[in-house]
Every structure is written in structure tokens, then in C-alpha cells.
Amino acid sequence: MKQPTTLAQAYQQAVYPLGGHGRRNVQVLKDALEGVDGNLDSDMYGKGAVIEAFEARMARELGKPSAVFFPSGTMAQQIALRIWCDEAEMAKVAYHPLSHLEIHEEDGLKKLHRIETVLLADKERLITLADVQEMEDVACLLLELPQREIGGELPPFEELAAISAHCRERGIKLHLDGARLWEILPHYEKSASEICALFDSVYVSFYKGIGGVVGAILAGSEDFAAQSKVWKRRHGGDLISLYPYILSAEYYFDLRASKMSAYYAQAKELAAHYNGCRAVSTRPAVPVSNMFHVHVRLPKERLDQALIAVCEETGVALSPYTNATSDSTSAFEVSIGDRYAGVPPAKIEEAFRALDEKLKRAEEQTESPLR
Amino acid sequence: MKQPTTLAQAYQQAVYPLGGHGRRNVQVLKDALEGVDGNLDSDMYGKGAVIEAFEARMARELGKPSAVFFPSGTMAQQIALRIWCDEAEMAKVAYHPLSHLEIHEEDGLKKLHRIETVLLADKERLITLADVQEMEDVACLLLELPQREIGGELPPFEELAAISAHCRERGIKLHLDGARLWEILPHYEKSASEICALFDSVYVSFYKGIGGVVGAILAGSEDFAAQSKVWKRRHGGDLISLYPYILSAEYYFDLRASKMSAYYAQAKELAAHYNGCRAVSTRPAVPVSNMFHVHVRLPKERLDQALIAVCEETGVALSPYTNATSDSTSAFEVSIGDRYAGVPPAKIEEAFRALDEKLKRAEEQTESPLR
């Protein structure tokens, strides 16, 4: 057998990759379309049964008067913030320094909409009620639940409610970046609409925990939704046909929305395995959704070698990548999906025994022992 | 048989609808995916074999160094103009008063990019070399070939070349709105790359004459393409998976790019049928692509009645809609696709004999005779 040379290759060839639902390939779309009648008419520029029925269903699900399907969250969220800024006649919003809008969108909010941003909290922690109370005046505050870039952390629900009440009192709109909203319902033990009730506008995604092809919903009042459709056209997102994304979003929502409790339980189980290994800690220590980050007190190259060795020895692939977080530390993200339940528990235990051993050896080989 | 009550219903139920390729339904996507291996990996945020191979193919086809796949022309063209404006440090472009950007995009160019527009020519005619010579200074001139909203007219190729030379001399970028570029190649008797050589940047579409699901290509220099990818992300168009649109674009391009000569010949034949009817004229009088507009000197309601009657009598549906162009005149657009070749010529002749007769009666019924 040819030896895998990179972590990504090892992961791709492994018998038991632990993360996600499976490969993102054309079969994902084919499966979603298989049961759909070919005679079903396309949506046409945001109109038609396919899109209107799904939007109505998601409006009910999120407890909002209206919902609009978007090709991406990047588009949906910039538009939400623009609407609130125009309404307040103030081109300023607040969010976390590691918000998707701040680090993954090439500054679209600033370059396209000329909206100024106020960064709350810092890169190491969640936004708190105190941050919001001390915040300067803005048109809108965006909260991301869970805060993905710090491992998927969540504030207590009571703090969230207090932040919401504070914003309402000050006339500041509250927008939810709910890219992973479905994933946190089991931890909060709330329905989506109970959480969304705290927010004036809400974005949710269909290709993270849901595992669809592409797609987002932006929900809010009737007037907000109507304005968002105008902006969708301006952005070039009012496509003549969005049905490939809508049909797959609905198919995988039906398949997986009910599995979020299982993913959450499995994430806690898996995080405990990681935290049992030397030089490893997860963030959060106990996950609050299907995701968490794994931090390792070893240089990236050492961690990669260990993960490849575990994969070769046990067939279990823990991650397709790692990032160096400093010269002597590294990290990666874990998201639980359908794959995890298909891996025999004994295999997982074997993999973590092997990982602990490899990390021990890696520590010994590293010039300055890390633990 | 239940009588159809509207023109749209009559068209949908007709045995022989004359326009387009067929219904825009889910089968269009299913057909495109049928031969695709489910194991083919998704593109990932603009990277991967599926998207890169198609972009490379289209760059060759258009004779440009680089090409980028976009979800929509609305997005692609705003971005092209923004890039040229930023480069020229002048937020001003010129185009036709009936450009897609001016009438169908909710002013995205102005609201998102704050680009000022200079309208050349007027709503009744094409932009000429003289218009361009007299034009004030702008960063970019956009030409749409064919000019859809006036029936799909084209300037002589020599005039196009002269406009291009004039713009180069003045340092003004020339951008092609080639939403229907494939459709005009037979008339110009040029390759796509010969036409595109006159332009600095080019947009083409895959759901007009090509009949794909959705999708556009923006082509130009390597640097232009690289910048357009940054703006694609800012617009929210850098989707994790564009393959449903790419695979269908390529499938229908392979199926229909070679049929444009046939569509063009059929459009000329069909326009001659229309021009043989009383109270009817087409624009252009002789089509230069697969499309033309039909203008009728009758009020919309009279024309609708005539078209429904023709459909009921012969099974041939000429148009699913009409627009009132004044109290006493109306019009509709015709685009030839795969359907036309499937209609027996005798049926078409029968339909036009019937149309001529209905229009004669309609004229007689109209209080002030129109001809």
C-alpha cells in the first residue's frame, strides 16, 4: 500500500474519518433530487411554489413573519445589517472580532455597504452583557451562536435574553448569525423560534450541521423581508433558479434536523476522549453543540505526524488538517455529523489510545518538553 | 375540454408552444446530472476540478487569459464595472438606457457601488460610433450584444471594431454584456474570441440560448479575474458549491452551442411569418440572432384574444404573454430554442393563416381601424 504523505490524503483514504457527514460530492445533490418529480417547475426569480413553500416553512420554524432564501449567508447578513443601518440612518454595527463578516468576507460590508464596525469583546472570549452595556451607539448588534472561531461557545440563555432586552431598550436591532442555530437547540433546550424571538432578524444555514449543498434563510418582519429581496437582486443573488439549493436544503433538513441531539452527545463523548490525551485540551472543555476545537501543545508538524500515524495504525482519521497556533502549539476544528455513528466505539477507543501514545512520543522528541 | 382562460394557461397547455427549449423544471437539472459520476467532488469556494476546468475551457472559448464562474450576470457585470472604475479612479460608466443594469437590477450598481451612469443613444436605437465619440469621459463603456430590450439588434461588426478602437485610444475600458453572445455568432460569422478581442472584459450567460439552469462567466486578464474573485466573495457569490450550475451550464453548452445557426435561421423564418400578418411587424425586421420582438397595432386585450384563439384552433402557442406598449399597441418577445424544430411546418403555416384572420377580425372590431 502506498503510504499517505499528507494529513489530508490520510484522511481521505481512511476507513473511519470521524468528522462531518461524508464527502461533499455530486451524490449529495443526486440523493436530494432522487425523489423529486422532474415535472416540478423551477422557481423564477424568487417566485414559485418551490421557493415560497420553503420560505413559509422556515418562517414558521424560526417564528418570524417572513423568511427569504439566499444563496449565501455572506449575502444575507450584509443585507440584514444594511437594512438596519438604513433604518437607523447610522452606518455602524457591532460584532465579535472573529465574526464571519470581519474575517471571511473580504470586507464586503465595508467595501460594498460602507458600514463601520465596532468590535466587542476580544478574540479569546464571548461578547458579554457588560460589553453590550458599555458599547457605543450602533444601528445593530450581530451575535453569532455558537461563536464558531473560538470553538463554538455559547452564552447562558439568560445572558442572551438580557442582551436582547438591553438592545430593545436602547433601540438597537439585534441580528442572529445562526449559521449553526440548529446545532445549539439541544444544549439550550429551546426551540428555534424561542431563541429567534430574542432577535429582530435571523440568518440560518443549510450546509453546516444540516449538510445541504448551499443556502441560507434570512428571516424577520414582512417589511424587513421585502427590503431584503430588493437587496438580494442588487447583490446579484436573485437567481432565476435557486431550486437546486432549496430542494437539497429541505431534503437534508428533513434528514438531519432531528439528529442534532445525537451529534451534540457524540461531540461531548469525543471531546472527553481528546481531553484524556496528554498535551490536548478542547474548547469548549465540554461542547455545547456538535462542534469544538482541539488545541495541542505540540508544533503542527509533530501533531500532523501523530494524526497520520494514528490513521495508519487504526484506520481512524481524526482531522483532515491542522493549523499552527504558535511555534509550539497547533489546533483543529471538529464537527460531528453522520459519520461518527458509523464508527465502532472500540475503534474510537483504540484510536485515542494510539493518539495518546504518539503524543507522548512526540513530546519526548520535542526539545523542550511541553508538559 | 376546459377552455383556457389566460394566454399563459393556453401556452402551457398547448401541443405546440413555439418558444424556448422547454419548461424550466427540475428535469432540466436531472438530465444534466444523469451522466455525472456521483463521486465527483464538489468545488469548494471557487476551487477544485469542476470549476477550474470549466473556467479554463471558457477562457479558451472567449480568447481571454482567465475566466471566473459567477452565479449571476447581475453580480458579474457590477463587479466588472467596479474594477474598471477603481482602476481609473473614476466612478462613472456609460451604457444604453435599456441596459440590464439600468432597468432590471434595482440600481445595484448605484446603491452598492456608487457608480454614476451616462446613458448613450436612446430607448429606440443602438449606441453608435458617433455616440461614443461624443461621450463624456468614463471609466468603462458597456455594450450589450445583441441589445435585448429593442428586440435584439446588433451594430455592424465594423462599427463595433471602430468603437473598440476609439475606446482604446481614449483609455476607456470596453465591457461586453454578452448575455446572448453565443446567439449572435452565426450572424457575425465570427468566433466568440474574435468578438471578445474587441473588449477588455466579457460576461456570458448559460441560461438564455444555452438553456442551462443558472450561471455566468466573467472573462478578462489574469489580474482582472483575480480581482473579480475578491469581489465575488464580497457580494456573497463565492458559494461553497457552484457545481449544480456549472455542470448544467457545461452540459447544455455542449448540447446547444452548435445549434445557434439553426435557431438563427428559424428565427428569420418565424419573423417572416409574423411580418406576413396584418397589423404586425417584427424588430429587427430580419432577426440577427435567435430572438426578436413582435409589435402589433392592436390593444393588448385584442392581441391576447387572437393568440388564445389561434392556440385553441391549431394547437400552436405563439407566446405565453404580451405587453401593452400603448393603449392601441402591444408586443411580445420571441426566442427560438429546441422546441421550434419539433413543430411540423404545416402546423406553423396553419397557425399564421389563423393569426392573420383573427387579427383581421380584431381590427374590424376595434373602433378605430388601425390599418
XYZ file of C-alpha atoms in Angstrom:
742
model
C 0.000 0.000 0.000
C 1.225 3.445 -0.892
C 1.935 5.468 2.234
C -0.183 8.601 2.566
C 2.096 11.597 2.506
C -0.157 14.322 3.863
C -2.753 14.520 6.592
C -5.408 15.421 4.026
C -4.588 12.339 1.960
C -4.562 10.120 5.038
C -7.985 11.450 5.990
C -9.415 10.980 2.537
C -8.184 7.387 2.294
C -9.099 6.387 5.839
C -11.645 3.694 6.659
C -13.054 5.747 9.536
C -12.955 9.509 9.054
C -14.654 10.883 12.189
C -15.923 14.305 11.124
C -18.865 15.559 9.116
C -21.486 13.698 7.154
C -19.398 12.417 4.279
C -17.690 13.676 1.176
C -19.056 16.830 -0.443
C -19.628 15.363 -3.875
C -22.273 15.333 -6.601
C -24.017 12.378 -4.933
C -25.147 14.764 -2.185
C -27.265 16.595 -4.768
C -28.312 13.435 -6.601
C -29.652 11.913 -3.393
C -31.671 15.050 -2.689
C -33.175 15.098 -6.197
C -33.901 11.404 -6.494
C -37.384 11.599 -5.026
C -38.295 14.885 -6.710
C -40.640 14.802 -9.710
C -38.840 16.157 -12.771
C -42.038 17.994 -13.727
C -41.764 20.249 -10.692
C -41.400 23.775 -12.055
C -38.359 25.855 -11.270
C -38.709 28.875 -9.054
C -38.433 32.065 -11.126
C -36.528 34.979 -9.636
C -37.705 34.322 -6.093
C -41.265 33.321 -7.012
C -42.988 29.969 -7.408
C -44.090 27.063 -5.252
C -40.617 25.582 -4.613
C -39.158 28.686 -3.027
C -42.308 30.120 -1.470
C -43.236 26.895 0.337
C -39.749 26.502 1.805
C -39.607 30.135 2.861
C -43.015 29.819 4.553
C -41.921 26.656 6.342
C -38.724 28.294 7.607
C -40.624 31.407 8.728
C -42.791 29.121 10.886
C -39.761 27.179 12.111
C -37.987 30.380 13.157
C -41.124 32.067 14.485
C -40.792 35.083 12.197
C -43.451 36.631 9.943
C -41.373 36.170 6.797
C -38.297 34.349 5.503
C -36.266 34.735 2.311
C -33.979 32.119 0.731
C -30.481 33.375 -0.138
C -27.617 31.707 -1.964
C -25.250 32.567 0.898
C -25.018 33.827 4.433
C -22.404 36.336 3.356
C -25.045 37.978 1.178
C -27.903 37.576 3.635
C -26.085 39.058 6.618
C -24.583 42.065 4.863
C -28.080 42.825 3.641
C -29.621 42.470 7.109
C -27.102 44.899 8.550
C -27.587 47.314 5.654
C -31.339 47.360 6.192
C -30.955 48.111 9.896
C -28.321 50.789 9.220
C -30.520 52.490 6.621
C -33.467 52.415 9.002
C -31.432 53.924 11.840
C -29.666 56.340 9.468
C -26.422 55.237 11.094
C -23.860 53.180 9.156
C -22.397 51.426 12.176
C -22.804 47.921 13.586
C -21.152 45.902 16.356
C -19.955 42.293 16.358
C -17.249 39.932 17.621
C -13.686 40.410 16.287
C -13.844 36.881 14.844
C -17.228 37.335 13.169
C -17.505 35.786 9.707
C -18.089 39.285 8.337
C -14.826 40.509 9.817
C -12.509 37.703 8.739
C -14.016 35.703 5.856
C -15.809 38.124 3.535
C -13.041 40.303 2.102
C -14.606 43.256 3.903
C -17.754 43.196 1.782
C -19.673 45.036 4.500
C -17.198 47.895 4.379
C -16.346 47.875 0.663
C -19.897 47.390 -0.652
C -22.056 48.907 2.065
C -19.619 51.340 3.695
C -20.725 50.228 7.143
C -18.367 50.910 10.033
C -17.837 48.169 12.586
C -17.361 48.206 16.341
C -15.568 45.103 17.661
C -16.826 43.878 21.024
C -15.038 41.545 23.457
C -11.745 40.124 22.139
C -10.554 37.147 20.128
C -10.383 34.911 23.183
C -13.868 35.213 24.623
C -17.586 35.684 24.025
C -19.404 39.024 23.972
C -20.955 39.608 27.420
C -23.854 41.712 28.674
C -21.286 44.119 30.153
C -19.687 44.573 26.699
C -23.078 45.460 25.269
C -23.946 47.805 28.109
C -20.688 49.698 27.587
C -20.963 49.646 23.799
C -21.204 52.911 21.878
C -24.369 53.567 19.881
C -24.794 51.379 16.793
C -27.659 50.534 14.439
C -27.369 46.806 15.024
C -25.550 44.245 17.134
C -24.782 40.899 15.489
C -24.382 37.863 17.738
C -23.091 34.559 16.401
C -24.439 31.471 18.174
C -22.313 29.475 18.719
C -19.189 31.629 18.301
C -17.507 29.348 15.800
C -13.966 30.718 15.702
C -13.463 30.192 19.435
C -14.625 26.603 19.274
C -18.357 27.127 19.259
C -19.017 28.700 22.659
C -22.391 29.952 23.856
C -23.504 32.462 26.488
C -26.060 31.268 29.038
C -29.560 31.734 27.641
C -30.375 34.182 30.438
C -27.478 36.418 29.421
C -28.690 36.291 25.833
C -32.144 37.363 26.976
C -30.614 40.210 28.990
C -28.575 41.383 25.986
C -31.735 41.301 23.882
C -33.698 43.316 26.449
C -30.889 45.846 26.707
C -30.764 46.310 22.922
C -34.531 46.737 22.671
C -34.438 49.358 25.367
C -31.743 51.302 23.534
C -33.411 50.902 20.142
C -30.533 48.810 18.805
C -31.506 45.996 16.442
C -30.253 42.529 17.321
C -29.306 40.193 14.473
C -28.575 36.481 14.857
C -25.778 34.861 12.883
C -27.330 31.431 13.244
C -25.091 29.598 10.807
C -25.181 26.798 13.380
C -28.532 27.543 15.043
C -29.982 24.044 14.605
C -26.859 22.648 16.250
C -27.345 24.531 19.559
C -31.032 23.795 20.173
C -30.328 20.623 22.241
C -27.949 22.455 24.592
C -30.257 25.424 25.161
C -33.237 23.055 25.307
C -35.158 25.667 23.339
C -36.953 25.679 20.013
C -35.520 27.740 17.175
C -38.398 30.181 17.496
C -37.787 30.642 21.240
C -34.220 31.690 20.503
C -35.151 33.776 17.459
C -37.741 35.674 19.490
C -34.814 37.494 21.108
C -33.644 38.776 17.705
C -35.045 41.228 15.144
C -33.525 39.312 12.230
C -32.078 35.859 11.849
C -29.818 34.070 9.384
C -29.591 30.278 9.290
C -27.552 27.992 7.041
C -28.229 24.649 5.399
C -24.752 23.321 4.716
C -23.139 23.149 8.146
C -24.818 20.677 10.513
C -27.668 20.151 8.034
C -25.194 19.156 5.319
C -27.071 20.522 2.293
C -25.346 21.775 -0.831
C -25.595 25.553 -0.319
C -28.122 28.017 1.001
C -29.339 30.339 3.700
C -32.541 31.797 5.058
C -32.908 35.356 6.300
C -35.993 35.893 8.462
C -37.675 38.861 10.093
C -40.697 41.100 9.734
C -42.670 41.316 6.481
C -41.170 44.708 5.745
C -37.644 43.517 6.516
C -38.103 40.519 4.214
C -39.463 42.682 1.397
C -36.474 45.003 1.652
C -34.092 42.056 1.751
C -35.458 40.825 -1.592
C -34.648 44.157 -3.218
C -31.105 43.956 -1.867
C -30.842 40.314 -2.953
C -31.453 41.477 -6.504
C -28.902 44.282 -6.122
C -26.292 41.790 -4.903
C -26.915 39.527 -7.900
C -28.407 36.803 -5.706
C -31.958 36.849 -7.073
C -31.188 33.960 -9.411
C -33.712 32.747 -11.958
C -33.449 29.272 -10.356
C -32.404 28.544 -6.797
C -34.187 25.180 -6.681
C -31.036 23.000 -6.720
C -30.104 24.579 -3.391
C -33.638 24.811 -1.989
C -34.566 21.192 -2.703
C -31.327 19.923 -1.193
C -31.665 22.239 1.824
C -35.121 20.870 2.528
C -34.096 17.246 1.929
C -31.205 17.386 4.378
C -33.149 19.477 6.878
C -35.749 16.702 6.982
C -32.983 14.131 7.298
C -30.855 15.763 9.977
C -32.631 18.477 11.980
C -33.799 15.762 14.361
C -30.286 14.360 14.769
C -28.773 17.424 16.425
C -29.203 15.936 19.917
C -27.262 12.863 18.862
C -24.461 14.931 17.304
C -24.294 17.014 20.497
C -23.994 13.924 22.703
C -21.358 12.445 20.402
C -19.390 15.715 20.430
C -19.283 15.609 24.239
C -18.133 11.985 24.115
C -15.441 12.736 21.550
C -14.215 15.833 23.388
C -13.806 13.712 26.525
C -11.617 11.319 24.516
C -9.442 14.224 23.388
C -9.213 15.701 26.873
C -7.992 12.314 28.111
C -4.881 12.602 25.914
C -1.690 14.273 27.040
C -0.937 17.760 25.690
C -4.534 18.115 24.467
C -7.437 20.309 25.539
C -10.696 21.086 23.809
C -12.533 24.346 23.591
C -15.154 24.373 24.966
C -13.976 21.806 27.540
C -17.482 20.363 27.265
C -19.048 21.125 23.858
C -22.396 22.935 23.650
C -23.133 21.864 20.068
C -21.837 19.353 17.519
C -18.508 21.228 17.266
C -15.410 22.073 19.255
C -11.763 22.971 18.743
C -8.859 20.730 19.701
C -5.752 22.541 20.974
C -2.491 20.621 21.194
C 0.686 21.733 22.888
C 2.884 20.452 20.086
C 4.171 22.078 16.908
C 1.931 21.500 13.888
C 4.410 19.111 12.199
C 4.527 16.855 15.269
C 0.751 16.814 15.554
C 0.369 16.017 11.859
C 2.792 13.099 12.209
C 0.853 11.795 15.186
C -2.512 12.046 13.420
C -1.161 10.321 10.299
C 0.338 7.563 12.447
C -2.972 7.033 14.282
C -4.737 6.821 10.949
C -2.273 4.298 9.529
C -2.368 2.178 12.660
C -6.113 2.180 13.375
C -7.880 3.377 10.233
C -9.441 6.208 12.252
C -8.841 9.681 10.793
C -9.324 12.415 13.378
C -8.859 15.512 11.225
C -8.025 16.335 7.602
C -5.952 19.372 8.628
C -4.319 21.231 11.494
C -3.287 24.859 11.963
C -0.212 26.159 13.744
C -1.380 28.464 16.509
C 2.213 29.272 17.561
C 5.665 27.748 17.045
C 4.897 25.194 19.716
C 1.115 24.751 19.554
C -1.465 23.694 16.997
C -5.208 23.188 16.680
C -8.027 21.913 14.528
C -11.825 22.011 14.431
C -14.123 19.033 14.883
C -17.732 18.922 13.673
C -19.821 15.857 14.313
C -22.118 14.617 11.573
C -23.464 11.320 10.307
C -20.074 9.644 10.037
C -19.376 9.389 13.753
C -22.245 6.999 14.490
C -20.892 4.598 11.864
C -17.549 4.115 13.581
C -17.359 1.200 16.082
C -16.778 2.562 19.630
C -13.890 0.117 20.092
C -12.192 1.653 17.061
C -12.527 5.116 18.555
C -11.059 3.943 21.851
C -8.211 2.233 20.008
C -7.534 5.444 18.093
C -7.336 7.537 21.234
C -5.044 5.047 22.975
C -2.821 5.313 19.905
C -3.071 9.104 19.842
C -2.077 9.379 23.499
C 0.935 7.185 22.869
C 2.003 9.096 19.714
C 1.653 12.400 21.550
C 3.772 11.056 24.410
C 6.498 10.093 21.959
C 6.163 13.436 20.138
C 6.523 15.295 23.409
C 9.657 13.330 24.223
C 11.089 14.099 20.782
C 10.364 17.811 21.106
C 13.434 19.532 22.504
C 11.650 21.419 25.246
C 9.138 19.093 26.911
C 5.726 20.708 26.869
C 4.163 19.010 29.845
C -62.137 20.347 -22.700
C -61.903 23.175 -20.234
C -61.369 26.467 -22.006
C -58.078 28.148 -21.165
C -58.799 31.472 -19.556
C -55.447 33.235 -19.873
C -52.753 33.390 -22.504
C -50.248 31.872 -20.075
C -52.534 28.894 -19.439
C -53.205 28.453 -23.146
C -49.457 28.415 -23.788
C -48.739 25.960 -21.021
C -51.411 23.524 -22.201
C -50.663 23.837 -25.913
C -49.464 20.938 -28.050
C -47.013 23.182 -29.910
C -45.524 26.020 -27.874
C -43.091 27.704 -30.283
C -40.573 29.436 -27.996
C -37.614 28.321 -25.959
C -36.275 24.866 -25.221
C -38.995 23.547 -22.956
C -40.286 24.004 -19.473
C -37.866 25.225 -16.812
C -38.358 22.365 -14.391
C -36.281 20.044 -12.224
C -35.834 17.638 -15.142
C -33.500 20.209 -16.734
C -31.077 19.641 -13.845
C -31.695 15.909 -13.635
C -30.817 15.476 -17.318
C -27.586 17.388 -16.820
C -26.576 15.293 -13.799
C -27.570 11.915 -15.167
C -24.198 11.172 -16.757
C -22.137 12.689 -13.949
C -20.385 10.335 -11.517
C -21.717 10.896 -8.013
C -18.155 10.572 -6.695
C -17.109 13.760 -8.451
C -16.049 16.142 -5.690
C -17.789 19.468 -5.202
C -15.941 22.657 -5.965
C -15.010 24.424 -2.718
C -15.310 28.213 -2.619
C -14.171 28.678 -6.220
C -11.519 25.950 -6.166
C -11.465 22.360 -7.404
C -11.522 20.484 -10.687
C -15.203 21.084 -11.537
C -14.999 24.857 -11.514
C -11.402 25.282 -12.627
C -11.790 23.072 -15.707
C -14.920 24.890 -16.843
C -13.357 28.294 -16.248
C -10.276 27.270 -18.244
C -12.456 25.986 -21.080
C -14.461 29.207 -21.204
C -11.302 31.325 -21.101
C -10.133 29.483 -24.232
C -13.558 29.767 -25.860
C -13.645 33.528 -25.255
C -9.976 34.070 -26.048
C -9.197 35.651 -22.684
C -6.372 34.783 -20.265
C -8.763 33.988 -17.429
C -12.441 33.335 -16.719
C -14.416 33.170 -13.474
C -17.758 31.419 -12.917
C -20.439 33.563 -11.264
C -23.916 32.704 -10.023
C -25.374 35.627 -11.999
C -24.668 38.223 -14.640
C -26.030 40.904 -12.336
C -23.184 40.149 -9.950
C -20.540 39.627 -12.637
C -21.221 42.849 -14.503
C -21.442 45.158 -11.494
C -18.102 43.744 -10.438
C -16.529 44.236 -13.862
C -17.582 47.870 -13.883
C -16.394 48.381 -10.296
C -12.954 47.005 -11.149
C -12.602 49.339 -14.132
C -13.862 52.315 -12.118
C -11.430 51.623 -9.282
C -8.570 51.280 -11.760
C -9.460 54.557 -13.477
C -10.216 56.257 -10.150
C -13.442 57.477 -11.749
C -16.822 56.120 -10.602
C -18.592 56.628 -13.913
C -19.597 54.255 -16.706
C -21.673 54.522 -19.889
C -24.303 52.184 -21.293
C -27.608 52.003 -23.148
C -30.734 53.366 -21.377
C -32.279 49.888 -21.593
C -29.224 48.070 -20.239
C -29.991 45.248 -17.808
C -28.098 47.216 -15.157
C -30.337 50.236 -15.639
C -33.744 48.548 -15.615
C -33.564 45.078 -14.009
C -31.136 45.252 -11.078
C -32.820 47.586 -8.572
C -29.953 50.021 -9.116
C -27.383 47.707 -7.560
C -24.593 49.489 -9.424
C -25.572 52.778 -7.853
C -26.711 51.561 -4.430
C -23.888 49.087 -3.799
C -21.015 50.511 -5.839
C -21.975 54.200 -6.041
C -21.122 54.276 -9.718
C -22.622 57.060 -11.800
C -24.044 56.183 -15.214
C -24.069 58.003 -18.526
C -26.879 56.861 -20.835
C -25.931 56.765 -24.510
C -28.288 56.724 -27.505
C -31.982 56.461 -26.595
C -34.550 53.769 -25.898
C -35.357 53.337 -29.572
C -31.961 52.665 -31.099
C -28.489 51.182 -30.742
C -25.418 53.027 -29.466
C -23.425 54.274 -32.489
C -19.797 55.220 -33.022
C -20.895 58.860 -33.079
C -22.487 58.478 -29.621
C -19.226 57.107 -28.297
C -17.127 59.794 -29.953
C -19.272 62.489 -28.351
C -19.446 60.726 -24.985
C -18.009 62.400 -21.899
C -15.104 60.726 -20.151
C -15.988 57.496 -18.341
C -14.038 54.587 -16.852
C -15.844 51.996 -18.935
C -18.365 51.641 -21.738
C -20.669 48.621 -21.588
C -22.113 47.327 -24.855
C -24.837 44.686 -24.908
C -24.789 42.395 -27.954
C -27.497 41.946 -29.065
C -29.409 44.848 -27.462
C -32.166 42.720 -25.995
C -34.746 45.289 -24.979
C -35.048 46.667 -28.511
C -35.575 43.233 -29.996
C -32.008 42.013 -30.149
C -30.387 44.426 -32.617
C -26.699 44.471 -33.499
C -24.341 47.084 -34.927
C -22.313 46.101 -37.987
C -19.116 44.359 -36.874
C -17.041 47.137 -38.461
C -18.768 49.746 -36.303
C -18.106 47.627 -33.238
C -14.430 47.457 -34.170
C -14.354 51.232 -34.632
C -15.982 51.779 -31.220
C -13.407 49.463 -29.677
C -10.512 51.297 -31.347
C -11.903 54.643 -30.217
C -12.208 53.467 -26.604
C -8.674 52.067 -26.584
C -7.336 55.335 -27.911
C -9.100 57.282 -25.154
C -8.144 54.801 -22.422
C -11.758 53.815 -21.814
C -12.343 50.152 -20.966
C -14.883 48.318 -23.103
C -17.036 45.660 -21.414
C -19.255 43.186 -23.259
C -22.668 42.291 -21.890
C -22.720 39.034 -23.826
C -25.772 37.524 -22.160
C -26.645 36.329 -25.692
C -23.152 36.169 -27.200
C -23.408 32.575 -28.415
C -26.646 33.505 -30.173
C -25.057 36.178 -32.421
C -22.009 34.267 -33.649
C -23.791 32.926 -36.767
C -24.891 36.397 -37.897
C -21.485 37.984 -37.385
C -19.831 34.886 -38.823
C -17.197 35.290 -36.136
C -15.914 33.131 -33.319
C -16.596 34.182 -29.726
C -12.920 35.021 -29.302
C -12.886 37.238 -32.404
C -15.709 39.303 -30.938
C -14.287 39.277 -27.411
C -10.924 40.517 -28.720
C -12.594 43.922 -29.101
C -13.426 44.027 -25.382
C -11.380 44.286 -22.168
C -13.865 42.201 -20.195
C -16.698 39.914 -21.178
C -19.757 38.431 -19.473
C -21.609 35.469 -20.975
C -24.654 33.590 -19.704
C -25.667 29.937 -19.700
C -29.427 30.106 -19.307
C -30.595 32.115 -22.290
C -29.922 30.410 -25.641
C -27.851 27.712 -23.921
C -30.778 26.857 -21.640
C -28.815 25.848 -18.541
C -30.145 26.281 -15.012
C -28.225 29.391 -13.896
C -24.757 30.798 -14.312
C -22.390 33.257 -15.885
C -18.759 33.617 -16.828
C -16.747 36.807 -16.475
C -13.537 36.809 -18.501
C -10.568 39.121 -18.903
C -6.928 39.434 -17.924
C -5.400 37.386 -15.111
C -5.352 40.433 -12.863
C -8.953 41.337 -13.702
C -10.071 37.778 -12.942
C -8.201 37.718 -9.635
C -9.839 40.979 -8.578
C -13.257 39.710 -9.667
C -12.895 36.726 -7.314
C -12.347 39.048 -4.362
C -15.476 40.996 -5.312
C -17.389 37.751 -5.840
C -16.716 36.916 -2.218
C -17.725 40.416 -1.110
C -21.026 40.079 -2.982
C -21.751 36.743 -1.311
C -21.374 34.845 -4.588
C -18.325 32.756 -3.699
C -20.503 29.806 -2.731
C -19.038 26.670 -1.214
C -20.608 24.691 -4.100
C -21.496 26.073 -7.506
C -21.346 22.670 -9.203
C -25.114 22.289 -9.764
C -24.932 25.352 -12.009
C -21.524 24.598 -13.535
C -22.320 21.012 -14.503
C -25.617 22.052 -16.077
C -24.008 25.013 -17.841
C -21.438 22.724 -19.416
C -23.978 20.028 -20.298
C -26.261 22.444 -22.140
C -23.353 24.304 -23.702
C -22.219 21.017 -25.233
C -25.776 20.290 -26.333
C -26.695 23.649 -27.840
C -23.736 25.889 -28.663
C -23.615 24.211 -32.084
C -27.325 24.792 -32.679
C -27.184 28.590 -32.735
C -27.077 28.690 -36.555
C -30.249 26.637 -36.711
C -32.022 28.827 -34.150
C -30.950 31.911 -36.126
C -32.321 30.510 -39.407
C -35.555 29.513 -37.671
C -35.905 32.977 -36.134
C -35.651 34.534 -39.599
C -38.263 32.117 -40.903
C -40.614 32.776 -37.997
C -40.184 36.560 -38.223
C -41.141 36.369 -41.907
C -44.341 34.565 -40.908
C -45.160 37.354 -38.436
C -44.365 40.100 -40.932
C -46.784 38.454 -43.358
C -49.673 39.096 -40.955
C -51.695 42.289 -40.911
C -51.012 44.816 -38.151
C -47.774 43.021 -37.264
C -44.115 43.970 -37.605
C -41.020 42.446 -36.042
C -37.980 44.152 -34.639
C -35.494 43.615 -36.133
C -37.397 43.171 -39.415
C -34.903 40.395 -40.124
C -33.510 38.881 -36.896
C -29.755 38.779 -36.272
C -29.927 36.093 -33.573
C -32.440 33.587 -32.200
C -34.635 36.405 -30.854
C -36.844 39.269 -31.998
C -39.775 41.352 -30.773
C -43.247 41.223 -32.300
C -45.116 44.548 -32.379
C -48.848 44.512 -33.055
C -51.031 47.522 -33.814
C -53.844 46.280 -31.595
C -54.615 46.772 -27.905
C -53.197 44.079 -25.646
C -56.603 42.506 -24.889
C -57.374 42.074 -28.604
C -53.985 40.524 -29.249
C -54.368 38.157 -26.305
C -57.754 37.025 -27.607
C -56.289 36.421 -31.052
C -53.353 34.420 -29.689
C -55.614 32.301 -27.481
C -57.924 31.660 -30.411
C -55.008 30.587 -32.632
C -53.864 28.244 -29.903
C -57.284 26.684 -29.447
C -57.797 26.272 -33.164
C -54.373 24.967 -34.192
C -52.599 23.834 -31.022
C -49.786 26.272 -31.806
C -48.954 28.677 -28.948
C -47.075 31.730 -30.172
C -46.388 33.490 -26.881
C -47.136 32.979 -23.176
C -47.588 36.735 -22.613
C -47.954 40.142 -24.241
C -47.261 43.664 -23.020
C -49.283 46.780 -23.772
C -46.923 49.288 -25.410
C -49.697 51.923 -25.648
C -53.492 51.988 -25.482
C -53.643 50.753 -29.038
C -50.460 48.684 -29.462
C -48.867 45.655 -27.868
C -45.762 43.493 -28.181
C -44.010 40.343 -27.054
C -40.579 38.743 -27.309
C -39.762 35.575 -29.205
C -36.698 33.410 -28.517
C -36.099 30.323 -30.602
C -34.855 27.186 -28.879
C -35.203 23.444 -29.276
C -38.999 23.461 -29.391
C -39.346 25.121 -32.781
C -37.742 22.298 -34.745
C -40.250 19.867 -33.264
C -43.281 21.652 -34.708
C -44.450 20.456 -38.160
C -44.008 23.291 -40.723
C -47.588 22.786 -41.894
C -48.770 23.468 -38.348
C -46.834 26.710 -38.258
C -48.327 27.810 -41.589
C -51.779 26.907 -40.352
C -51.208 28.947 -37.204
C -50.169 32.021 -39.123
C -53.109 31.774 -41.522
C -55.300 31.639 -38.424
C -53.450 34.534 -36.779
C -53.842 36.727 -39.852
C -57.551 36.008 -39.904
C -58.018 36.673 -36.149
C -56.099 39.925 -36.417
C -58.268 40.983 -39.347
C -61.379 40.354 -37.271
C -59.831 42.082 -34.261
C -59.015 45.117 -36.373
C -62.591 45.242 -37.604
C -63.888 45.026 -34.037
C -61.577 47.780 -32.851
C -63.400 51.069 -33.080
C -60.696 52.971 -34.904
C -59.286 50.742 -37.636
C -55.540 50.566 -37.296
C -54.558 49.768 -40.823
